[in-house]
Coordinates of C-alpha atoms and ligand atoms in Angstrom, one line a residue:
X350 CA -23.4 -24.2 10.4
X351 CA -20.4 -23.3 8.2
X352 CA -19.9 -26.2 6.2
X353 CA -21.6 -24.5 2.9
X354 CA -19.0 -21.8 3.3
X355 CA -16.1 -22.3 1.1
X356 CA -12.5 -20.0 1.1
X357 CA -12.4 -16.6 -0.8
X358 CA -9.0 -15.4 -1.9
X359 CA -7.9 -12.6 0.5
X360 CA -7.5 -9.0 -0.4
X361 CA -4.8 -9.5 -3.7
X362 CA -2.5 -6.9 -2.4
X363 CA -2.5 -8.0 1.3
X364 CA -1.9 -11.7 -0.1
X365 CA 1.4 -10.2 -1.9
X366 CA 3.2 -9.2 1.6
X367 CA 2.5 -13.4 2.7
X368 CA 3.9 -14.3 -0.2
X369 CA 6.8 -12.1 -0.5
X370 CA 7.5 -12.8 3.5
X371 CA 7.7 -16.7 2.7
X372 CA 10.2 -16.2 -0.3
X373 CA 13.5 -17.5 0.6
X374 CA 14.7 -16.0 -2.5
X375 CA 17.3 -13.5 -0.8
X376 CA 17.1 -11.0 -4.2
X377 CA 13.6 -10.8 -3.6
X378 CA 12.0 -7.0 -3.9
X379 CA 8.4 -6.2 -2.5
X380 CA 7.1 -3.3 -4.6
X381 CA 3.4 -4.0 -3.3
X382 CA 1.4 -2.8 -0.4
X383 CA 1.9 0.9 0.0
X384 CA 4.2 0.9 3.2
X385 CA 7.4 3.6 2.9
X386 CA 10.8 1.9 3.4
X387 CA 14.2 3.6 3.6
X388 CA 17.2 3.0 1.5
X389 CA 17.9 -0.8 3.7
X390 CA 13.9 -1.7 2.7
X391 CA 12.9 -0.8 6.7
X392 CA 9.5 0.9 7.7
X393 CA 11.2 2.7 10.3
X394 CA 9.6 4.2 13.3
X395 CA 10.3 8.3 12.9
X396 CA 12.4 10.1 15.3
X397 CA 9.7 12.2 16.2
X398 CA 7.5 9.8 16.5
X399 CA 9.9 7.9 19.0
X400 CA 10.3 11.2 20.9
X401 CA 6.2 12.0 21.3
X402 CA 6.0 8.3 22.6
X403 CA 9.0 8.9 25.3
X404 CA 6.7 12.0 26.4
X405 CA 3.6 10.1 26.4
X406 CA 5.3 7.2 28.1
X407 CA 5.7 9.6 30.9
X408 CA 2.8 11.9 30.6
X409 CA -0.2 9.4 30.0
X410 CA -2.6 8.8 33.0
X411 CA -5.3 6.8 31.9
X412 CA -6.1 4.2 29.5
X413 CA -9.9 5.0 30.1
X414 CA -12.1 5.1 26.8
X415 CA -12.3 8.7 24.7
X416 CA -15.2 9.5 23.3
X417 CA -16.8 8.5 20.0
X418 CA -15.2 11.3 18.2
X419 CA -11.7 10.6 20.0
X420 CA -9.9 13.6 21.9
X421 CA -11.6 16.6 21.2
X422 CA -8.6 18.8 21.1
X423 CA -7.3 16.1 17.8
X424 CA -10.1 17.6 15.9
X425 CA -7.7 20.5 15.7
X426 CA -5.1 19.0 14.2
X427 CA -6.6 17.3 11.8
X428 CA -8.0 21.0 10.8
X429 CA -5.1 22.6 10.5
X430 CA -3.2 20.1 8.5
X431 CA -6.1 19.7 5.9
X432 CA -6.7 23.2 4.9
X433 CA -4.6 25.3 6.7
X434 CA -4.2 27.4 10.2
X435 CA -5.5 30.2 8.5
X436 CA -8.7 28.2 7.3
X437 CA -11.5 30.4 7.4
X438 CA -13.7 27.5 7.5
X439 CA -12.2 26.7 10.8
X440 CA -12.7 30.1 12.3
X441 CA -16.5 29.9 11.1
X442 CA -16.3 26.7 12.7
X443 CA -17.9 24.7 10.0
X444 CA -15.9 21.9 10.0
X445 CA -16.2 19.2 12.6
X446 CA -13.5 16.4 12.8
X447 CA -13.4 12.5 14.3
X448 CA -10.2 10.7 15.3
X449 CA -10.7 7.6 13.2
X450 CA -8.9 3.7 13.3
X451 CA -7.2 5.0 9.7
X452 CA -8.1 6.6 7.1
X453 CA -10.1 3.0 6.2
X454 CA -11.9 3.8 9.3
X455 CA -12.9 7.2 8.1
X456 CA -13.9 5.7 4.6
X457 CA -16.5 2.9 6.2
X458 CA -17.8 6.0 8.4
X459 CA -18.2 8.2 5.6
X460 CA -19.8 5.2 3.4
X461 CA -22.2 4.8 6.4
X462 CA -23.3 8.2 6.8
X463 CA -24.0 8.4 3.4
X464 CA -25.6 5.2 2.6
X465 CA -28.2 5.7 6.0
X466 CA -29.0 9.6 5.4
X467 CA -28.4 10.9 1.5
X468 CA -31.3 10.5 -0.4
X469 CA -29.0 9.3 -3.5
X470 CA -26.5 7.2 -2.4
X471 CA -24.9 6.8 -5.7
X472 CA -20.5 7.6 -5.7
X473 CA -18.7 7.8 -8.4
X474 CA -14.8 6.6 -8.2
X475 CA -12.1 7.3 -10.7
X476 CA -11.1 4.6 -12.8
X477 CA -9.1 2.7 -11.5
X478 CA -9.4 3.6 -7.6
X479 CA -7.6 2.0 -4.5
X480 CA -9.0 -1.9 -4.1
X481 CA -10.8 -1.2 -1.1
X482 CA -12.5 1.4 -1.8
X483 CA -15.1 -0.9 -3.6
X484 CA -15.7 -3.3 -0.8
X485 CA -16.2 -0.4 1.4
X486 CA -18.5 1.4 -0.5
X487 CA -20.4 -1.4 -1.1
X488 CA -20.9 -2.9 1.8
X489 CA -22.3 0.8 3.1
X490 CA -25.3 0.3 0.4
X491 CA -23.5 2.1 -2.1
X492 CA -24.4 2.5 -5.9
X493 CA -20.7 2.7 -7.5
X494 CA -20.5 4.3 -10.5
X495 CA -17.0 4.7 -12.1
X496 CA -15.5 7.9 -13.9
X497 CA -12.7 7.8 -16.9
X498 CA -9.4 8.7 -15.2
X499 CA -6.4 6.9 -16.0
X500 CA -5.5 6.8 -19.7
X501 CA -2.8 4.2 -20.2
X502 CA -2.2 5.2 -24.1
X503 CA -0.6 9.0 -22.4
X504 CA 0.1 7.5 -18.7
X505 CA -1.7 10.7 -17.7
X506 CA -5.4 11.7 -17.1
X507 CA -8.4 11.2 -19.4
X508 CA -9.4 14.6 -18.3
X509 CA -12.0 15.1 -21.2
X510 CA -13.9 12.0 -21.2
X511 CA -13.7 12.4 -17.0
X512 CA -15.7 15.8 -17.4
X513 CA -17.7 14.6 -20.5
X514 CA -18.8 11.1 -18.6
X515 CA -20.1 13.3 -15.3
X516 CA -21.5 16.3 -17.2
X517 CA -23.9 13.9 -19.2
X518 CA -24.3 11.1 -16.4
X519 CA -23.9 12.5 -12.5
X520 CA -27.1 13.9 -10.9
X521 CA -28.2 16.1 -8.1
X522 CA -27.1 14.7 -4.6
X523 CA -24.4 12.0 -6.3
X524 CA -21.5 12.1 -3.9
X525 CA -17.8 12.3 -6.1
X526 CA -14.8 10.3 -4.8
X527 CA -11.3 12.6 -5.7
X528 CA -7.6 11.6 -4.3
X529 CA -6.6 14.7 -2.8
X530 CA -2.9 13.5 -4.0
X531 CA -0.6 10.9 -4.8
X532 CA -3.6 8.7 -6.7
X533 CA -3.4 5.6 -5.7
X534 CA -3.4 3.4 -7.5
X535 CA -1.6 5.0 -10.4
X536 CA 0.4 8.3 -9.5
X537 CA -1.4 10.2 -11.7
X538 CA -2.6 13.3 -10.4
X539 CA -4.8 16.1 -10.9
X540 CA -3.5 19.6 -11.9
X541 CA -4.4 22.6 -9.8
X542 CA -6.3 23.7 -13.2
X543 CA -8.1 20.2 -13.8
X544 CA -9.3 20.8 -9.9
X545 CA -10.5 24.0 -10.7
X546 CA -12.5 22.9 -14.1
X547 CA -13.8 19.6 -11.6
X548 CA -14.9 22.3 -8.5
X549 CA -17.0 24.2 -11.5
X550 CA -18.8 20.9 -12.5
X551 CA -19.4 19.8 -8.9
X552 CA -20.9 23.3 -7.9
X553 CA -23.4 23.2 -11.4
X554 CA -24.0 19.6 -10.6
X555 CA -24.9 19.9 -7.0
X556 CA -22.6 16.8 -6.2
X557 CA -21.0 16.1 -2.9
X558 CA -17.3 15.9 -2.8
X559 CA -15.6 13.3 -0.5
X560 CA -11.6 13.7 -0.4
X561 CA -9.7 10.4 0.2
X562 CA -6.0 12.3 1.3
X563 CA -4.3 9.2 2.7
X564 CA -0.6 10.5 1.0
X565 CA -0.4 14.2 2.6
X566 CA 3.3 15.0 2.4
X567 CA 4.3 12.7 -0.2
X568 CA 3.3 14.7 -3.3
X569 CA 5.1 17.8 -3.6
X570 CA 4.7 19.6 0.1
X571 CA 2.3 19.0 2.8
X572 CA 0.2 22.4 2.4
X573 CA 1.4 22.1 -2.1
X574 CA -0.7 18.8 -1.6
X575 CA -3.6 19.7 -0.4
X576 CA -4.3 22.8 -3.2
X577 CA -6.9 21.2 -4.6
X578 CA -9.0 20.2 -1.8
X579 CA -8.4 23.8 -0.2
X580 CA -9.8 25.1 -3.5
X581 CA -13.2 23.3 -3.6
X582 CA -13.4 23.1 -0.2
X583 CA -13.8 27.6 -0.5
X584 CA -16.0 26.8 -3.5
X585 CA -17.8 24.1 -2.0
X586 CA -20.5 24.1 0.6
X587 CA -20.6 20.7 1.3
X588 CA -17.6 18.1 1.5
X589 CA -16.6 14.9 3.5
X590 CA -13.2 14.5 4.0
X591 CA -11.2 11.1 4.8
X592 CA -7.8 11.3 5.8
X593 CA -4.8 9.2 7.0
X594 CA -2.1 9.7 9.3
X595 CA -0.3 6.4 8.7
X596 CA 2.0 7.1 6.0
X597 CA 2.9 10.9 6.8
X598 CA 3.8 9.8 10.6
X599 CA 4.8 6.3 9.7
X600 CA 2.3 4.6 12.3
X601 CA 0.7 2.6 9.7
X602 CA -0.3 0.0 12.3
X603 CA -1.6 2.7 15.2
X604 CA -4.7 2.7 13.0
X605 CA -4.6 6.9 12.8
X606 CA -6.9 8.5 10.8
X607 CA -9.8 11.5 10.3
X608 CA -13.0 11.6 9.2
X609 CA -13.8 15.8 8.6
X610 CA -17.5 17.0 7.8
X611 CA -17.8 20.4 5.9
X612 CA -21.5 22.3 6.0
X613 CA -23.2 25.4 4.8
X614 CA -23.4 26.6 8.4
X615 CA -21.8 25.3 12.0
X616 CA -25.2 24.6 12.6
X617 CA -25.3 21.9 10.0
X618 CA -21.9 20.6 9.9
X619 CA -22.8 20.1 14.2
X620 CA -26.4 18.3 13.1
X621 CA -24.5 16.4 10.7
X622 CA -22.0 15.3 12.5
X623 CA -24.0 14.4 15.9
X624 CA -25.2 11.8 13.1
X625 CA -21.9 10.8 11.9
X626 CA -21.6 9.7 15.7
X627 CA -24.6 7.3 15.4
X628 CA -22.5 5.5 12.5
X629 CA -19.1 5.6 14.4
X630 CA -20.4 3.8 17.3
X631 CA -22.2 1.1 15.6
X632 CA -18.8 0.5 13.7
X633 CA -16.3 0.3 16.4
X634 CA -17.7 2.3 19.3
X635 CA -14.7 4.7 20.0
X636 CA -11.5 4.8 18.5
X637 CA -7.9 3.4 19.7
X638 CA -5.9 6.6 21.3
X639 CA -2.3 6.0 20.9
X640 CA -1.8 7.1 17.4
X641 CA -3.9 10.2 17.8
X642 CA -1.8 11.1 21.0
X643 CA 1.8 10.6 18.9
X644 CA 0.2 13.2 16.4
X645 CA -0.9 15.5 18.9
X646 CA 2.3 15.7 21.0
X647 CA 4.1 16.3 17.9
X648 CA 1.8 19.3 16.2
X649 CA 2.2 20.8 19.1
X650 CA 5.7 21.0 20.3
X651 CA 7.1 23.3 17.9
X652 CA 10.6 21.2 18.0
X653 CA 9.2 18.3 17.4
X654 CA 6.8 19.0 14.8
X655 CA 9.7 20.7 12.6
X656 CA 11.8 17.6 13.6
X657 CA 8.5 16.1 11.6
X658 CA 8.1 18.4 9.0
X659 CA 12.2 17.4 8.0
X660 CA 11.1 13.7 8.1
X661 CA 8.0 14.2 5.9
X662 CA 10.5 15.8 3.3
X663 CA 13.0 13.1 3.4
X664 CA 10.2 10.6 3.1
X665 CA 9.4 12.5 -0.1
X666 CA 12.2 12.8 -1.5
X667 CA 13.6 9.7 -1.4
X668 CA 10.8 8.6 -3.4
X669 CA 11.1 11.9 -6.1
X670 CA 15.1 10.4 -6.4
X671 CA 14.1 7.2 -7.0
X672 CA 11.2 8.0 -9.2
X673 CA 14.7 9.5 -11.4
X674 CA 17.1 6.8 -11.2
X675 CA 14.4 4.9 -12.1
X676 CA 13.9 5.8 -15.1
X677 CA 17.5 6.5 -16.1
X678 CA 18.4 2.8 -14.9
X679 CA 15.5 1.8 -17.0
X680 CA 16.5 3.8 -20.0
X681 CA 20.4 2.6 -20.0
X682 CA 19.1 -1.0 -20.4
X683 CA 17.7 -1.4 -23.8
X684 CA 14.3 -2.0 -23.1
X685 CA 12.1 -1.1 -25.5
X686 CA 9.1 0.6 -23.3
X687 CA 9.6 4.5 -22.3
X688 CA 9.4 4.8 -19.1
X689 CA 10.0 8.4 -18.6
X690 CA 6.5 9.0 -17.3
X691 CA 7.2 8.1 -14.0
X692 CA 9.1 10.9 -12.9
X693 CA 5.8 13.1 -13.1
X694 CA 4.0 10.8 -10.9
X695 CA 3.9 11.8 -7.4
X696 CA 3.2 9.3 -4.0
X697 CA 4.2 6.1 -3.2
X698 CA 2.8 4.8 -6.3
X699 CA 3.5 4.4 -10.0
X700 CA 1.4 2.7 -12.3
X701 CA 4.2 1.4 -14.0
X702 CA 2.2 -0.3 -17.2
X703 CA 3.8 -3.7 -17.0
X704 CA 1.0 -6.0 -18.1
X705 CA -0.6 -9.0 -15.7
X706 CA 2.0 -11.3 -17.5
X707 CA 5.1 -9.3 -17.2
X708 CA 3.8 -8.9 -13.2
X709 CA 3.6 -12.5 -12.5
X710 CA 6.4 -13.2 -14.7
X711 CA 8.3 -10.9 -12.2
X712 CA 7.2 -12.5 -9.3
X713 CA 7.5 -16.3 -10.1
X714 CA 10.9 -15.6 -12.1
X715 CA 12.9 -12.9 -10.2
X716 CA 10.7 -12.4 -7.0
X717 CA 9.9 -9.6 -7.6
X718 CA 6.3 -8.4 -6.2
X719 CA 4.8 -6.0 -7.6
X720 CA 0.3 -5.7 -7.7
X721 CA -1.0 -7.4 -10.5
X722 CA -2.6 -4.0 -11.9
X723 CA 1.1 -2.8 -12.5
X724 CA 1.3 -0.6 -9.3
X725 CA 4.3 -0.4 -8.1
X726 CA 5.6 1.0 -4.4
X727 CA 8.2 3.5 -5.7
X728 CA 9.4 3.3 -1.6
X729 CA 10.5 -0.4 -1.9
X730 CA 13.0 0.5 -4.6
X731 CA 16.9 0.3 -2.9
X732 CA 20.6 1.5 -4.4
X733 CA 21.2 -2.4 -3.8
X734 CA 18.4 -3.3 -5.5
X735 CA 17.5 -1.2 -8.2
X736 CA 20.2 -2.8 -10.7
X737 CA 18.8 -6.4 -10.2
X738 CA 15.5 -4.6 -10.4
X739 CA 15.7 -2.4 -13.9
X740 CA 17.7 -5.2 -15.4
X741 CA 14.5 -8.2 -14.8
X742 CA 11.8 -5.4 -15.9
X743 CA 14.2 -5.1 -19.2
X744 CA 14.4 -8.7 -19.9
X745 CA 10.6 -9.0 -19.1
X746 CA 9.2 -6.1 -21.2
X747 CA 11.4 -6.7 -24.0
Ligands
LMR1429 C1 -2.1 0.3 -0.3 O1 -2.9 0.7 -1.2 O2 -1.1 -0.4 -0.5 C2 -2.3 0.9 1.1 O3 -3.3 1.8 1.1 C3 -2.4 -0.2 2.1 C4 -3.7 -0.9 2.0 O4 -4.3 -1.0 3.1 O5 -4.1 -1.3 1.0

């Protein structure tokens, strides 16, 4: 039955964490899948996420399943975290929300929904995107179409030929891919003006935005973050949204996410959404509860959630320091390359512009892991290792 099937390489940047695991290289650095780590290169569990799990330890009565959507009262959160408490969206109750496994989850919903019910189901993703968006969107049916984003001449945005390639290519109906923050894979985000000039052209164009915001926190400020989805989203009749909770609560492997429909009326956003059902249960039925419940229990314990709120900022920045002594370290060698652009980058991520060979140079010479497109995970950088780090880039770039 199998024996035509023959072994596919694994997801790249999945493969990286195996390999940097089985390195008994004891300088090794892993500067690859997006995971935060603190200054000794843990993912540690938060403190408030250790105190919602005491309360829940004690407080949870049943392990019986939740319904497709998850807990209805999560929907909330999820809300008020996206665009605000004050959100008149929420008070006209045009938003619906589903507890999703991730903000992966979310995505393969979203993909569904639009692959089974849009008439075009054409997307167009920045280029480059995150890896798995692909995958996902094509295994909903998907037509992927990419837009210029990433220039690597200016390490900043190819903002012209972005608005240029969608005025003269994107139709009617055409859903649009954004990063809401912290682009991953490169850093490079979107200024509050380039979102306002990109809601203007998806309101003429009739497009559907879908927001991937997988980083919220990590950026400049959990409500700073989200500026540019609250924008279109007050412009905008229409939007999907896909968000995360692993990185911003640290429960990467709770499997924590939302998936948030946005309508012309509650009427449609409830029509809609009854349909977005349909595609959650023929994915994974209903989704796991624990994460959900840790988020819960913290947004809404006042103590705790500022207990949060502190870690989210420390989270961040950590990362903002680093992004700095980065780029000093790097300067004080005498490498040739200026690196200076990585300060403005914001998440986890910078594309760092080390080519394919400098990468794997890296990783076979110095272990040093770092995704072959350059990206590195600005978290995985340490005081005790960003010497040994700076110096091997130097010697490797020249
Ligand atoms: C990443 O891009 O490293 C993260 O989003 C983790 C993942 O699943 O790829």
């Amino acid at each position: 039955m199998f024996k035509h099937l023959s072994a596919v390489p694994g997801d790249p940047l999945l493969a990286l964490i195996i390999a940097h695991r089985n390195d008994p290289n004891p300088k090794k650095i892993d500067l690859g899948v997006g995971v935060y780590k603190d200054d000794n290169g843990n993912t540690p569990v938060l403190n408030s996420v250790k105190k919602a799990e005491a309360i829940l330890l004690q407080q949870e009565d049943s392990k019986s399943y939740l319904g497709i959507n998850g807990a209805p009262e999560f929907a909330t959160v999820i809300q008020e975290l996206l665009l605000g408490k004050e959100s008149t969206i929420i008070q006209d109750k045009r938003i619906f929300s589903a507890q999703t496994p991730g903000g992966t989850g979310a995505l393969k919903v979203a993909a569904d929904f639009i692959g089974a019910n849009l008439p075009n189901p054409r997307i167009w993703v920045s280029d480059p995107t995150w890896g798995n968006h692909l995958p996902i969107f094509r295994s909903a049916g998907l037509n992927i179409e990419t837009y210029p984003y990433y220039d690597p001449e200016t390490n900043g945005i190819r903002f012209d030929d972005m608005i240029a390639t969608l005025k003269a290519q994107a139709k009617a109906g055409d859903t649009i891919l954004l990063h809401a923050c912290c682009h991953n894979p490169t850093g490079v985000d979107l200024s509050f003006s380039q979102w306002e000039a990109i809601t203007t052209l998806v309101k003429e164009k009739g497009m559907l935005p879908l927001v991937d915001a997988a980083y919220q926190g990590f950026g400049d400020g959990l409500d700073e973050d989200m500026a540019g989805l609250r924008h279109m989203a007050s412009i905008i009749p229409n939007m999907l949204i896909c968000n995360s909770f692993s990185k911003n609560f640290g429960i990467y492997r709770e499997r924590c996410g939302g998936l948030s429909i946005i309508a012309e009326t509650s009427e449609e956003a409830s029509n809609a959404y009854s349909i977005i059902g349909l595609a959650i249960r023929a994915n994974y039925s209903m989704p796991p509860a624990h994460g959900a419940a840790v988020v819960y229990t913290i947004m809404n314990d006042p103590d705790l959630k500022a207990e949060w709120t502190d870690e989210v900022s420390s989270m961040r920045n950590r990362i903002n320091t680093l992004r700095s002594k980065l780029v000093e370290k790097l300067a004080s060698t005498d490498v040739k390359k200026d690196f200076s652009f990585i300060r403005a980058q914001r998440g986890m991520f910078s594309y760092s512009g080390l080519t394919l060979e400098q990468v794997r140079t890296l990783r076979s010479e110095y272990s040093i892991y770092i995704a072959d497109t350059g990206r590195m995970n600005i978290a995985g950088i340490t005081d005790e290792n960003i010497d040994y780090l700076c110096d091997a880039i130097a010697t490797v770039v020249g």
